[in-house]
Amino acid sequence: MGDFGAKKFTAKNGEGFTVRTALPNDAAQVLTLNKAIFAEAPYLLTTQAEFTITPEQEQQFLQQTLDAPGKIALVAATETEIIAFLHFENGHRQRIQHQGTLSMSVKREFRNEGVGTALLKSLLEWAETNPLIEKVCLEVFADNIPAINLYKTLGFTEEGLKKRAIKKSNHDYHDLVLMARFVD
């Protein structure tokens, strides 16, 4: 089951927040967060125009994630709002069930405040106790140095490079760095 529970943290700015499992009733707030992030974040694959998820679809997605043994969705939340979201999903085939990929987004005003670190540490804690998961993988824009440094401090290593993997316009390409950490 993709259930983590809840842990309290304090951001560098002194504001308290909790990392916990994302629940189906969080769907509206998760959508609000994601819409804001897709509108301004330069390092995401999904564009604002492509993000057309309804609250019902998001609620169903969160429930399916909660029910699956190799998936988890986490939120970081203050007392009043969800400020970050992390999703991890393992492989769908028997030979790749032991590994999965994460995606994470943090609200602009909470970046570089320790929120992403708390989410990632929580994911790794869950993965280390999950009998299915042995490897946590991710892809990151090669020029997103703060994110790469964060992943390295948490034990992720570079496994490869996808050249010109992201196409933002006719002549604007970005490479993706493949990173992973073994948790078994």
GROMACS .gro file of C-alpha atoms in nm:
model
  184
    1MET     CA    1   0.000   0.000   0.000
    2GLY     CA    2   0.119   0.350  -0.078
    3ASP     CA    3   0.075   0.475   0.276
    4PHE     CA    4   0.339   0.673   0.464
    5GLY     CA    5   0.159   0.824   0.759
    6ALA     CA    6   0.268   1.174   0.864
    7LYS     CA    7   0.585   1.347   0.982
    8LYS     CA    8   0.632   1.707   1.091
    9PHE     CA    9   0.915   1.925   0.957
   10THR     CA   10   1.023   2.288   0.980
   11ALA     CA   11   1.121   2.480   0.667
   12LYS     CA   12   1.433   2.697   0.666
   13ASN     CA   13   1.201   3.000   0.688
   14GLY     CA   14   1.067   2.865   1.019
   15GLU     CA   15   0.726   2.759   0.889
   16GLY     CA   16   0.608   2.415   0.994
   17PHE     CA   17   0.478   2.160   0.747
   18THR     CA   18   0.379   1.796   0.743
   19VAL     CA   19   0.472   1.529   0.490
   20ARG     CA   20   0.200   1.268   0.458
   21THR     CA   21   0.031   1.035   0.217
   22ALA     CA   22  -0.179   1.213  -0.044
   23LEU     CA   23  -0.541   1.108  -0.001
   24PRO     CA   24  -0.827   1.119  -0.253
   25ASN     CA   25  -0.985   1.411  -0.068
   26ASP     CA   26  -0.666   1.611  -0.139
   27ALA     CA   27  -0.744   1.608  -0.512
   28ALA     CA   28  -0.868   1.967  -0.542
   29GLN     CA   29  -0.569   2.111  -0.354
   30VAL     CA   30  -0.323   1.896  -0.549
   31LEU     CA   31  -0.476   2.020  -0.874
   32THR     CA   32  -0.452   2.381  -0.758
   33LEU     CA   33  -0.085   2.332  -0.670
   34ASN     CA   34  -0.004   2.158  -0.997
   35LYS     CA   35  -0.179   2.420  -1.209
   36ALA     CA   36   0.022   2.695  -1.040
   37ILE     CA   37   0.347   2.506  -1.084
   38PHE     CA   38   0.286   2.415  -1.449
   39ALA     CA   39   0.222   2.784  -1.519
   40GLU     CA   40   0.567   2.894  -1.398
   41ALA     CA   41   0.810   2.608  -1.344
   42PRO     CA   42   1.072   2.573  -1.618
   43TYR     CA   43   1.181   2.217  -1.537
   44LEU     CA   44   0.866   2.012  -1.587
   45LEU     CA   45   0.771   1.790  -1.879
   46THR     CA   46   0.401   1.872  -1.871
   47THR     CA   47   0.299   2.208  -2.008
   48GLN     CA   48   0.017   2.416  -1.866
   49ALA     CA   49  -0.193   2.354  -2.179
   50GLU     CA   50  -0.150   1.976  -2.148
   51PHE     CA   51  -0.263   1.964  -1.787
   52THR     CA   52  -0.635   1.896  -1.824
   53ILE     CA   53  -0.701   1.664  -1.530
   54THR     CA   54  -1.041   1.698  -1.365
   55PRO     CA   55  -1.091   1.680  -0.987
   56GLU     CA   56  -1.262   1.344  -1.033
   57GLN     CA   57  -0.970   1.207  -1.235
   58GLU     CA   58  -0.722   1.332  -0.977
   59GLN     CA   59  -0.925   1.176  -0.697
   60GLN     CA   60  -0.930   0.843  -0.882
   61PHE     CA   61  -0.554   0.867  -0.950
   62LEU     CA   62  -0.481   0.928  -0.581
   63GLN     CA   63  -0.702   0.636  -0.478
   64GLN     CA   64  -0.535   0.401  -0.729
   65THR     CA   65  -0.195   0.512  -0.603
   66LEU     CA   66  -0.300   0.454  -0.244
   67ASP     CA   67  -0.424   0.103  -0.329
   68ALA     CA   68  -0.113  -0.009  -0.523
   69PRO     CA   69   0.174  -0.180  -0.338
   70GLY     CA   70   0.451  -0.019  -0.545
   71LYS     CA   71   0.319   0.335  -0.570
   72ILE     CA   72   0.299   0.629  -0.335
   73ALA     CA   73   0.190   0.990  -0.353
   74LEU     CA   74   0.308   1.231  -0.085
   75VAL     CA   75   0.215   1.588  -0.009
   76ALA     CA   76   0.388   1.851   0.200
   77ALA     CA   77   0.127   2.069   0.365
   78THR     CA   78   0.120   2.366   0.598
   79GLU     CA   79  -0.186   2.415   0.818
   80THR     CA   80  -0.361   2.593   0.532
   81GLU     CA   81  -0.240   2.450   0.200
   82ILE     CA   82  -0.056   2.178   0.011
   83ILE     CA   83   0.284   2.319  -0.088
   84ALA     CA   84   0.447   2.023  -0.263
   85PHE     CA   85   0.362   1.692  -0.427
   86LEU     CA   86   0.568   1.380  -0.496
   87HIS     CA   87   0.460   1.074  -0.691
   88PHE     CA   88   0.647   0.744  -0.720
   89GLU     CA   89   0.542   0.453  -0.938
   90ASN     CA   90   0.716   0.121  -0.984
   91GLY     CA   91   0.728  -0.081  -1.305
   92HIS     CA   92   0.416  -0.256  -1.430
   93ARG     CA   93   0.594  -0.572  -1.546
   94GLN     CA   94   0.733  -0.845  -1.321
   95ARG     CA   95   1.093  -0.788  -1.426
   96ILE     CA   96   1.085  -0.415  -1.348
   97GLN     CA   97   0.861  -0.410  -1.040
   98HIS     CA   98   1.169  -0.366  -0.821
   99GLN     CA   99   1.231  -0.016  -0.954
  100GLY     CA  100   1.028   0.295  -1.007
  101THR     CA  101   1.038   0.659  -1.102
  102LEU     CA  102   0.961   0.967  -0.899
  103SER     CA  103   0.836   1.308  -0.995
  104MET     CA  104   0.817   1.603  -0.758
  105SER     CA  105   0.705   1.963  -0.761
  106VAL     CA  106   0.734   2.229  -0.491
  107LYS     CA  107   0.549   2.560  -0.477
  108ARG     CA  108   0.778   2.847  -0.575
  109GLU     CA  109   0.791   3.021  -0.236
  110PHE     CA  110   0.887   2.693  -0.066
  111ARG     CA  111   1.175   2.598  -0.295
  112ASN     CA  112   1.518   2.591  -0.130
  113GLU     CA  113   1.345   2.574   0.210
  114GLY     CA  114   1.397   2.201   0.276
  115VAL     CA  115   1.055   2.089   0.156
  116GLY     CA  116   1.189   1.886  -0.136
  117THR     CA  117   1.448   1.727   0.091
  118ALA     CA  118   1.177   1.626   0.339
  119LEU     CA  119   0.964   1.475   0.063
  120LEU     CA  120   1.256   1.280  -0.083
  121LYS     CA  121   1.370   1.151   0.256
  122SER     CA  122   1.015   1.040   0.328
  123LEU     CA  123   0.995   0.859  -0.007
  124LEU     CA  124   1.328   0.686   0.056
  125GLU     CA  125   1.215   0.582   0.405
  126TRP     CA  126   0.899   0.430   0.256
  127ALA     CA  127   1.095   0.262  -0.027
  128GLU     CA  128   1.346   0.108   0.216
  129THR     CA  129   1.062  -0.066   0.401
  130ASN     CA  130   0.867  -0.167   0.089
  131PRO     CA  131   0.950  -0.528  -0.003
  132LEU     CA  132   0.892  -0.460  -0.375
  133ILE     CA  133   1.119  -0.158  -0.416
  134GLU     CA  134   1.496  -0.186  -0.462
  135LYS     CA  135   1.573   0.117  -0.679
  136VAL     CA  136   1.436   0.471  -0.698
  137CYS     CA  137   1.495   0.646  -1.032
  138LEU     CA  138   1.440   0.995  -1.169
  139GLU     CA  139   1.511   1.216  -1.467
  140VAL     CA  140   1.617   1.577  -1.421
  141PHE     CA  141   1.694   1.859  -1.663
  142ALA     CA  142   2.073   1.869  -1.703
  143ASP     CA  143   2.081   2.244  -1.629
  144ASN     CA  144   1.875   2.212  -1.308
  145ILE     CA  145   2.187   2.215  -1.091
  146PRO     CA  146   2.010   2.278  -0.756
  147ALA     CA  147   1.794   1.968  -0.807
  148ILE     CA  148   2.090   1.755  -0.918
  149ASN     CA  149   2.285   1.865  -0.611
  150LEU     CA  150   1.991   1.780  -0.385
  151TYR     CA  151   1.961   1.434  -0.536
  152LYS     CA  152   2.334   1.373  -0.496
  153THR     CA  153   2.327   1.472  -0.127
  154LEU     CA  154   2.059   1.206  -0.076
  155GLY     CA  155   2.268   0.934  -0.236
  156PHE     CA  156   2.143   0.940  -0.594
  157THR     CA  157   2.406   0.877  -0.862
  158GLU     CA  158   2.407   0.962  -1.230
  159GLU     CA  159   2.338   0.668  -1.457
  160GLY     CA  160   2.320   0.833  -1.795
  161LEU     CA  161   2.229   1.127  -2.014
  162LYS     CA  162   1.948   1.160  -2.266
  163LYS     CA  163   2.068   1.410  -2.525
  164ARG     CA  164   1.810   1.654  -2.661
  165ALA     CA  165   1.536   1.468  -2.475
  166ILE     CA  166   1.322   1.777  -2.416
  167LYS     CA  167   1.214   2.002  -2.701
  168LYS     CA  168   1.078   2.338  -2.587
  169SER     CA  169   1.071   2.496  -2.933
  170ASN     CA  170   1.210   2.438  -3.282
  171HIS     CA  171   1.573   2.490  -3.178
  172ASP     CA  172   1.556   2.482  -2.797
  173TYR     CA  173   1.648   2.139  -2.663
  174HIS     CA  174   1.744   2.020  -2.317
  175ASP     CA  175   1.927   1.710  -2.201
  176LEU     CA  176   1.798   1.491  -1.919
  177VAL     CA  177   2.023   1.334  -1.656
  178LEU     CA  178   1.920   0.988  -1.539
  179MET     CA  179   1.979   0.934  -1.167
  180ALA     CA  180   1.900   0.653  -0.926
  181ARG     CA  181   1.950   0.528  -0.573
  182PHE     CA  182   1.937   0.169  -0.453
  183VAL     CA  183   1.736   0.124  -0.135
  184ASP     CA  184   1.767  -0.250  -0.072
   0.00000   0.00000   0.00000
